[in-house]
Short mmCIF file of C-alpha atoms and ligand atoms in Angstrom, two decimals:
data_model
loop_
_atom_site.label_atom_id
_atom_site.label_comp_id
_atom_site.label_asym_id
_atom_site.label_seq_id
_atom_site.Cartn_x
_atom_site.Cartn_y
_atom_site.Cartn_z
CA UNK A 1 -5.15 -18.38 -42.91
CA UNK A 2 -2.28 -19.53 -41.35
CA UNK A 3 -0.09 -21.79 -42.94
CA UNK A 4 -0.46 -24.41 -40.25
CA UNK A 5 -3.99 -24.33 -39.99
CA UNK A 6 -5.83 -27.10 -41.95
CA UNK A 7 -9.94 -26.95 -42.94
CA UNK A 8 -11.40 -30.48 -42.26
CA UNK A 9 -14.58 -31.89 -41.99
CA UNK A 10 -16.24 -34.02 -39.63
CA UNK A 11 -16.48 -36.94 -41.14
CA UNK A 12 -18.81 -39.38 -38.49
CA UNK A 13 -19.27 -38.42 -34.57
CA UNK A 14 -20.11 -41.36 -32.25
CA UNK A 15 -21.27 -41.94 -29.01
CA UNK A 16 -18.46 -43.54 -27.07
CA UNK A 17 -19.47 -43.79 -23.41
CA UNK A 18 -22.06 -41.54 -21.05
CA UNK A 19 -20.83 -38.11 -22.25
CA UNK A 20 -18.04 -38.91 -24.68
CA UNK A 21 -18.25 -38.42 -28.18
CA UNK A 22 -15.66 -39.21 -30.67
CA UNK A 23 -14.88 -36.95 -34.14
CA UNK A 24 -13.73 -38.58 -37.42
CA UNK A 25 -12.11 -35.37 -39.22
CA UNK A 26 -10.79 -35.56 -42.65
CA UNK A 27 -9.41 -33.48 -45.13
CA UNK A 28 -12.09 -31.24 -46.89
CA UNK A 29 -10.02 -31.37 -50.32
CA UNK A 30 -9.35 -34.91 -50.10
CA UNK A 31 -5.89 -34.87 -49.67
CA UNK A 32 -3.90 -36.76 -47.24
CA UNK A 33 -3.34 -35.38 -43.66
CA UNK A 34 -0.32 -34.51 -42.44
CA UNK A 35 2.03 -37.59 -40.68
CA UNK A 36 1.58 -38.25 -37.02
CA UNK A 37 3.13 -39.97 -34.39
CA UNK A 38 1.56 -41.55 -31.32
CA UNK A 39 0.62 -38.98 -28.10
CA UNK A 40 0.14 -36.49 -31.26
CA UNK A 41 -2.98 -33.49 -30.54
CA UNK A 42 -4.24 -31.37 -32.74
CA UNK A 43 -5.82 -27.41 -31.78
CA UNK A 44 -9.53 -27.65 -32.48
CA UNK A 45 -10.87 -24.23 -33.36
CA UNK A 46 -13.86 -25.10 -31.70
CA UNK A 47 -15.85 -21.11 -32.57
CA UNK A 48 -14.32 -17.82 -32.63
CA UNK A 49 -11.29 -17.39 -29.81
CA UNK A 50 -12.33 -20.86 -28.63
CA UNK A 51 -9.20 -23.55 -29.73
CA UNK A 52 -9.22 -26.31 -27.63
CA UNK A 53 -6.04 -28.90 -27.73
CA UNK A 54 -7.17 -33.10 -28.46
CA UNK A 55 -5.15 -36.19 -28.57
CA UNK A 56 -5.39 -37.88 -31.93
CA UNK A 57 -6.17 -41.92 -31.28
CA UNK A 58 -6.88 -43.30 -34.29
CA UNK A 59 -3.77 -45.70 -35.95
CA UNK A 60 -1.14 -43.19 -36.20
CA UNK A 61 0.00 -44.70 -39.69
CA UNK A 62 -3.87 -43.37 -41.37
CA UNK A 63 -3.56 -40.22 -43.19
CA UNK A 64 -7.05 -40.12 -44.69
CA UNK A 65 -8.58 -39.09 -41.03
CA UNK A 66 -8.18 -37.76 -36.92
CA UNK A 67 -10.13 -39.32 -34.62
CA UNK A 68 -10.47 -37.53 -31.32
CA UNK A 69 -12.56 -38.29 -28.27
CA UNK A 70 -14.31 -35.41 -26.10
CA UNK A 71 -15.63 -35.51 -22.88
CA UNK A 72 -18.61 -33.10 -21.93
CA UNK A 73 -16.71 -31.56 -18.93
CA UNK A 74 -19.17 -29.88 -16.42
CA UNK A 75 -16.37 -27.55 -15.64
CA UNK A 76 -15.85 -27.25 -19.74
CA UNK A 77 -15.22 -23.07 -19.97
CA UNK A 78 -17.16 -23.89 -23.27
CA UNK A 79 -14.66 -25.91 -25.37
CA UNK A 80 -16.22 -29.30 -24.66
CA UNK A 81 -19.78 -27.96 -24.42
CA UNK A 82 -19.60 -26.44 -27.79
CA UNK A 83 -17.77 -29.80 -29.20
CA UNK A 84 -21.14 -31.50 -27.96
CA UNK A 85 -23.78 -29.45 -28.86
CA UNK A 86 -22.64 -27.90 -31.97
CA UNK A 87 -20.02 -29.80 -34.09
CA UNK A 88 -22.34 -32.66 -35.63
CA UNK A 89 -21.21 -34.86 -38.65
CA UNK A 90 -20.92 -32.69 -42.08
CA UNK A 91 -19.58 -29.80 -40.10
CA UNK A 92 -16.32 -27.71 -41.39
CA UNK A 93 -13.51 -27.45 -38.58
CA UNK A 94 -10.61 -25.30 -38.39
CA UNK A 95 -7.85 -27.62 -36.92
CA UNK A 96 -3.55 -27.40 -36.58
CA UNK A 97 -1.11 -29.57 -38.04
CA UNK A 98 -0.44 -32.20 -35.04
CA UNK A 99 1.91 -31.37 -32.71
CA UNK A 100 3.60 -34.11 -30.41
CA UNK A 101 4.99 -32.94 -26.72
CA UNK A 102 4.12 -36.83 -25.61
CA UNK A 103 6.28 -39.14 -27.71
CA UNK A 104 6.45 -42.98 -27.40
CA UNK A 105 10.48 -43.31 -26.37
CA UNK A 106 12.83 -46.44 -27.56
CA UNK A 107 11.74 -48.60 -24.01
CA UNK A 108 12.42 -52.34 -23.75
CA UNK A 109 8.71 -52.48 -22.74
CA UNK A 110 6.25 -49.78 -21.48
CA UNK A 111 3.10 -49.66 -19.22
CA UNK A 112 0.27 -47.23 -20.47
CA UNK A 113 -2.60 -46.01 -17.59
CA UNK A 114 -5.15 -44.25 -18.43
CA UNK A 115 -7.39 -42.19 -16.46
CA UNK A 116 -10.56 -41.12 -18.40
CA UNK A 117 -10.33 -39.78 -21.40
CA UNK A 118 -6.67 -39.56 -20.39
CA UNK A 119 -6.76 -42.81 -22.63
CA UNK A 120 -7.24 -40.80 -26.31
CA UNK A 121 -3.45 -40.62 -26.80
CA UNK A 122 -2.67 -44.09 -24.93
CA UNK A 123 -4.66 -45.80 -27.60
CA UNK A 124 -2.62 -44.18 -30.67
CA UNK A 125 0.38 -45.61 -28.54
CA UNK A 126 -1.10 -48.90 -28.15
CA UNK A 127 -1.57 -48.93 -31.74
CA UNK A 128 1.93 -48.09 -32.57
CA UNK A 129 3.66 -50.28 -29.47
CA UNK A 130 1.17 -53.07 -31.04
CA UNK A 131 2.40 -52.64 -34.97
CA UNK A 132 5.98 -52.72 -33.85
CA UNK A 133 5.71 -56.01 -31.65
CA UNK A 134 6.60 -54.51 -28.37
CA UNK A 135 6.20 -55.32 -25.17
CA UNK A 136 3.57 -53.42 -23.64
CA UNK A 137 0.51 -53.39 -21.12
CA UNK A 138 -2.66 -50.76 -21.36
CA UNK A 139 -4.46 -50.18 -17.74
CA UNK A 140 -7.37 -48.26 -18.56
CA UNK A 141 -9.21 -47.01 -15.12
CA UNK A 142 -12.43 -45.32 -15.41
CA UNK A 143 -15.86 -44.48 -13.45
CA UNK A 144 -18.00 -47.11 -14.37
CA UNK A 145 -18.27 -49.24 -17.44
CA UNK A 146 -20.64 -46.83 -18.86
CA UNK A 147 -18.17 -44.35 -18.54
CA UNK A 148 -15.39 -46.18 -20.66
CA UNK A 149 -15.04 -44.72 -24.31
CA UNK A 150 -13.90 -46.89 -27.19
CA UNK A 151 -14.36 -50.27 -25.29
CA UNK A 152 -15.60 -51.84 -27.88
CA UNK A 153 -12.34 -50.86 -30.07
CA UNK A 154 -9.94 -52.17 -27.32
CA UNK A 155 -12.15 -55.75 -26.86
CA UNK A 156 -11.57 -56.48 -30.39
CA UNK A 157 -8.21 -54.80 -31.13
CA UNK A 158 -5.33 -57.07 -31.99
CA UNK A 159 -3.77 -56.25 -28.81
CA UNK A 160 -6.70 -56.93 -26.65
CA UNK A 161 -5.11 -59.47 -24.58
CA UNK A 162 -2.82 -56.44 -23.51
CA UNK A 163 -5.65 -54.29 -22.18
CA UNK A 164 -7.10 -54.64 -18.41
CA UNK A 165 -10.25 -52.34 -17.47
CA UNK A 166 -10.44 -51.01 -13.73
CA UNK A 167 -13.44 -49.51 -12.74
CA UNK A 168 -13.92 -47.52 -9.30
CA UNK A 169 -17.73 -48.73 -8.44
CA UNK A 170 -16.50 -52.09 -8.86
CA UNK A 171 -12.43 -52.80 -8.37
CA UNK A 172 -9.99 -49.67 -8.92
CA UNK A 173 -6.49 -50.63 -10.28
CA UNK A 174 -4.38 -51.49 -7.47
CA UNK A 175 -1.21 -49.10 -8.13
CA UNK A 176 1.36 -50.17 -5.85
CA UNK A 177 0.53 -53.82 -6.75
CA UNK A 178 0.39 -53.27 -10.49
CA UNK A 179 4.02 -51.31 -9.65
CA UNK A 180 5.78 -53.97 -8.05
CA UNK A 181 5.47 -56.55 -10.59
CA UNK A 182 6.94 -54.64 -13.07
CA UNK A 183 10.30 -55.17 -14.50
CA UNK A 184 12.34 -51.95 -13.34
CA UNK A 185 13.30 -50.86 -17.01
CA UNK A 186 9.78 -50.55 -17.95
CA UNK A 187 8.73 -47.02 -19.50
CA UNK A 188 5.39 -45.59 -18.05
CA UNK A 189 3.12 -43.37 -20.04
CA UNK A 190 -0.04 -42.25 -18.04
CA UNK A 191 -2.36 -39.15 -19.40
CA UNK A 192 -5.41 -38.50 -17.40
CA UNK A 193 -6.93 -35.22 -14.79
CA UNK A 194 -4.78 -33.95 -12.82
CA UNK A 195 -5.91 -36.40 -9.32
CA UNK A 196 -4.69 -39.46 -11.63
CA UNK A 197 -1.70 -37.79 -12.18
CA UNK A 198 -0.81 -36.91 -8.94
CA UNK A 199 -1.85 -40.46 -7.91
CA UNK A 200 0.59 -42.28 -10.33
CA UNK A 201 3.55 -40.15 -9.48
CA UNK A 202 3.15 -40.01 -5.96
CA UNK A 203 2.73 -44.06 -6.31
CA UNK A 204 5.75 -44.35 -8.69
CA UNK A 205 8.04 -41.97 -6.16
CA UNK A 206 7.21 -44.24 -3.57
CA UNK A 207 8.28 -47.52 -5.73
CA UNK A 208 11.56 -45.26 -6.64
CA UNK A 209 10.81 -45.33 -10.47
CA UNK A 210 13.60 -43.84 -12.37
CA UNK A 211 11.76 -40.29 -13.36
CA UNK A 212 13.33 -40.47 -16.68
CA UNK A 213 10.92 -43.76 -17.40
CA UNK A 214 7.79 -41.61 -16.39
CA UNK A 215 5.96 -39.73 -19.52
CA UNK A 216 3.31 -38.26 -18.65
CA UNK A 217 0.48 -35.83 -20.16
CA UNK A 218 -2.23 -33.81 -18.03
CA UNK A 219 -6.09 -33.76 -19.71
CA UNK A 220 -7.74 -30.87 -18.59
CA UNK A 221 -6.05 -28.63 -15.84
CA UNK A 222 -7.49 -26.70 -13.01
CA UNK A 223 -4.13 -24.28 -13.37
CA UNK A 224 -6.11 -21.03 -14.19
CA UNK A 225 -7.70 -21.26 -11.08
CA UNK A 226 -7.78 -18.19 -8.41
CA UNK A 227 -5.81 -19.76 -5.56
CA UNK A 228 -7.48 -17.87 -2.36
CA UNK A 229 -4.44 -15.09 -0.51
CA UNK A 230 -3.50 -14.07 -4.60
CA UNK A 231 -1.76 -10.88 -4.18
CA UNK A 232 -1.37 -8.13 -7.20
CA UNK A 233 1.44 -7.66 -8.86
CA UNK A 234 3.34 -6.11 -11.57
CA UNK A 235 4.86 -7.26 -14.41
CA UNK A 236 7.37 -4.67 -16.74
CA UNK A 237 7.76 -5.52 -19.89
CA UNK A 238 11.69 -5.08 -21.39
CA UNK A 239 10.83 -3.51 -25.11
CA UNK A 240 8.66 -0.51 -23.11
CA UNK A 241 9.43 -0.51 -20.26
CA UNK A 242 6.13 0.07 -19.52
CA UNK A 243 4.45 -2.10 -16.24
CA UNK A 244 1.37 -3.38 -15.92
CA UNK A 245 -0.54 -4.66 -12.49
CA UNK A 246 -2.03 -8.20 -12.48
CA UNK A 247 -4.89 -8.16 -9.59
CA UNK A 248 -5.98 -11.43 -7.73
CA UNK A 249 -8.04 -13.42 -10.27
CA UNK A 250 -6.79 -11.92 -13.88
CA UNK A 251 -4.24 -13.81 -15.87
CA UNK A 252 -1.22 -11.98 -17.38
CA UNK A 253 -2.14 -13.38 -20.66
CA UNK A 254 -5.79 -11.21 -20.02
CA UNK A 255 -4.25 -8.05 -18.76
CA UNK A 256 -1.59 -7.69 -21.49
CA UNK A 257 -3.90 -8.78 -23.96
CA UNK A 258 -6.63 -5.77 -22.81
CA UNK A 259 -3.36 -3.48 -23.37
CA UNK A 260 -3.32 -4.35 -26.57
CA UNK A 261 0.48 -6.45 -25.88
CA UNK A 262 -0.11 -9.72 -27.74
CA UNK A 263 1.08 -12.98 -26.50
CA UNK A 264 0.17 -16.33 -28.53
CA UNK A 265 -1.75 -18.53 -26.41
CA UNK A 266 -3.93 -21.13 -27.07
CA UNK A 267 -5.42 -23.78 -23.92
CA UNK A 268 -5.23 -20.91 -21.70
CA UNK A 269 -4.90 -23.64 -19.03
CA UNK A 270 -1.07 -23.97 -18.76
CA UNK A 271 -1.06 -27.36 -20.77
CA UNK A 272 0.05 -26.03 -24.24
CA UNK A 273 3.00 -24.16 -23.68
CA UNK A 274 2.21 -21.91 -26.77
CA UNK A 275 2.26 -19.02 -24.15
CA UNK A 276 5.52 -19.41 -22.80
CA UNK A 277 7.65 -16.13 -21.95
CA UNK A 278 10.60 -15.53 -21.04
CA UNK A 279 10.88 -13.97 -17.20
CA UNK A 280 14.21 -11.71 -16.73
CA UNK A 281 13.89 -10.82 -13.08
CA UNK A 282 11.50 -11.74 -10.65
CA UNK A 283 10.64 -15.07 -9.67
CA UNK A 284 7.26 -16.68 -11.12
CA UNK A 285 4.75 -18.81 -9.19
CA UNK A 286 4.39 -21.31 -11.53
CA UNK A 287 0.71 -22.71 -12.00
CA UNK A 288 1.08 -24.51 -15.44
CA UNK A 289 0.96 -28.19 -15.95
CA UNK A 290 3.28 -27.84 -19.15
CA UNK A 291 6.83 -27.10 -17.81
CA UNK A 292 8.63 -30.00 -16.15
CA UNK A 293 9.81 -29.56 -12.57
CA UNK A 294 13.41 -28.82 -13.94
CA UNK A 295 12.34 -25.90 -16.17
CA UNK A 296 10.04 -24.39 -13.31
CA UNK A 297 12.75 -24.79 -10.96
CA UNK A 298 15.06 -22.55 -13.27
CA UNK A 299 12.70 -19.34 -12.98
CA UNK A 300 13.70 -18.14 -16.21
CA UNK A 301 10.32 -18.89 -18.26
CA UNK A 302 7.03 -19.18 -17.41
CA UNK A 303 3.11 -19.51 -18.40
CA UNK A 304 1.38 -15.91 -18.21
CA UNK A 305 -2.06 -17.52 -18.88
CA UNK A 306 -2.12 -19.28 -15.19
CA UNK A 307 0.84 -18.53 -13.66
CA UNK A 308 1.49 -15.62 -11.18
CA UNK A 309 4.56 -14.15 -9.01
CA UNK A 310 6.19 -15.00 -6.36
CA UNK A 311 8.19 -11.45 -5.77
CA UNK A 312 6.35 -7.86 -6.19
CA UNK A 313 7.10 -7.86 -9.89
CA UNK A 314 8.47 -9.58 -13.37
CA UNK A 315 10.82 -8.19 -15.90
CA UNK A 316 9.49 -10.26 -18.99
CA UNK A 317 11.12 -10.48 -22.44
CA UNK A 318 8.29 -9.17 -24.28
S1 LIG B 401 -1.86 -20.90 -23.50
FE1 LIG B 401 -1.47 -23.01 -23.19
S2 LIG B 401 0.02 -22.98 -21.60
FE2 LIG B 401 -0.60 -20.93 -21.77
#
């Protein structure tokens, strides 16, 4: 087994809202877990060729457990589904070693929003931001207060007085508003889908917030998705030389894979990063949710389990 990979076991799974559930994992020998910090996930090895990525949001100074939160997604290519229906308490889970691409930064005080279960790694944050005596503020929007996972946690955490629910069916959060009465050297974390996401920086461009105090991490991605006009192309690979065709509606990562070329991956959604490649010539069409707009805009790497081509073909480092 790979050195990084750790064997756990679910330790309790609870309900946490209409279709959330939430996984206490710990060690199966009994020894401590590795360290985390806050905006931490783990890979779940959910079955066979089915890892899934989860934001730990339990304290991030335990080391006798992970707690994650899932949400049954409808759209779920089978990670969450399988999560749900199969992965009861007493079960033995193949996870990684946690992996943090979503820090907390030194801020004089910080603004988390959640959107969903966008709030798993806001509430390890809010836990840290809390222990350390910072200044902070946790807007947590979600459908409906059915809908809102680990309520119960944030109305009697210590920092409860910190923590403002928004629900759509009855009053959504008020962006702009919430935005303008900010001090200006507040940090902003927000995780959530990808429509929250776009909503916050869209509203946070408009109020001119510095882009260096936005952090920001997608859940779920709709990257891998066929965009309608998808033309073939080719992509060459620089060991072989040999070139391979990539029709409308196959992923890079797929083809090379079928041809036996292997490329780590592991959301296949663009929000890991583990499949990153190096492109040589060509110019991608980038359709990953990983890379920041800087490292897109430099062509030189890109996401071959979403992402496509902008010019006939791709010379990639492989
Ligand atoms: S496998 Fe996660 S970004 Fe490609």
């Amino acid at each position: 087994m790979n050195a990084d990979l750790l064997t756990v076991r679910v330790e309790r799974r609870d309900n946490e809202a209409e279709g959330i559930c939430s996984y206490e994992l710990v060690s199966a020998d009994g020894t401590p877990l590795p360290a985390f910090t806050a905006g931490a996930h783990i890979d779940v090895h959910v079955a066979p060729g089915l890892v899934r990525q989860y934001s730990l949001c339990n304290p991030p100074h335990e080391r006798h457990r992970y707690v994650i939160g899932v949400l049954r997604d409808p759209a779920s290519r089978g990670g969450s589904q399988a999560m749900h229906e199969q992965i009861r308490a007493g079960a033995a889970l193949t996870i990684s070693a946690p992996r943090n691409h979503f820090p907390l930064v030194n801020a004089p005080r910080s603004v988390l929003l959640a959107g969903g279960i966008g709030i798993t790694p806001l509430l390890a944050m809010a836990e840290t931001l809390s222990s350390q005596g910072a200044q902070f503020a946790l807007h947590y929007c979600t459908r409906s207060p059915e809908r809102t996972a680990f309520r119960d946690r944030l109305l009697s955490a210590p920092y409860a007085a910190q923590v403002r629910f928004h629900h759509d069916s009855v009053q959504p959060l008020d962006l702009p508003a919430l935005l303008a009465g900010l001090e200006r050297d507040t940090h902003i974390y927000f995780c959530g889908p990808a429509g929250f996401i776009d909503h916050v920086k869209a509203s946070a461009a408009a109020a001119g917030w510095p882009p260096e105090q936005l952090h920001l991490e997608y859940f779920g991605a709709a990257a891998a998705v066929p965009i309608d006009g998808d033309q073939p192309f080719e992509v060459k690979l620089k060991s072989s030389g040999k070139c391979y065709t990539i029709p409308p509606g196959v992923t890079v990562l797929r083809v090379l894979n079928d041809a036996g070329v292997f490329v780590p991956a592991s959301c296949e959604q663009g929000v890991c990063g583990t499949c990153l490649t190096r492109v040589l010539d060509g110019v991608p069409d980038h359709r990953d949710l990983y890379l920041t707009e800087a490292e897109q805009a430099a062509n030189d790497i890109f996401a071959p389990c979403c992402s496509r081509s902008k010019t006939a073909s791709l010379l990639l480092d492989l």
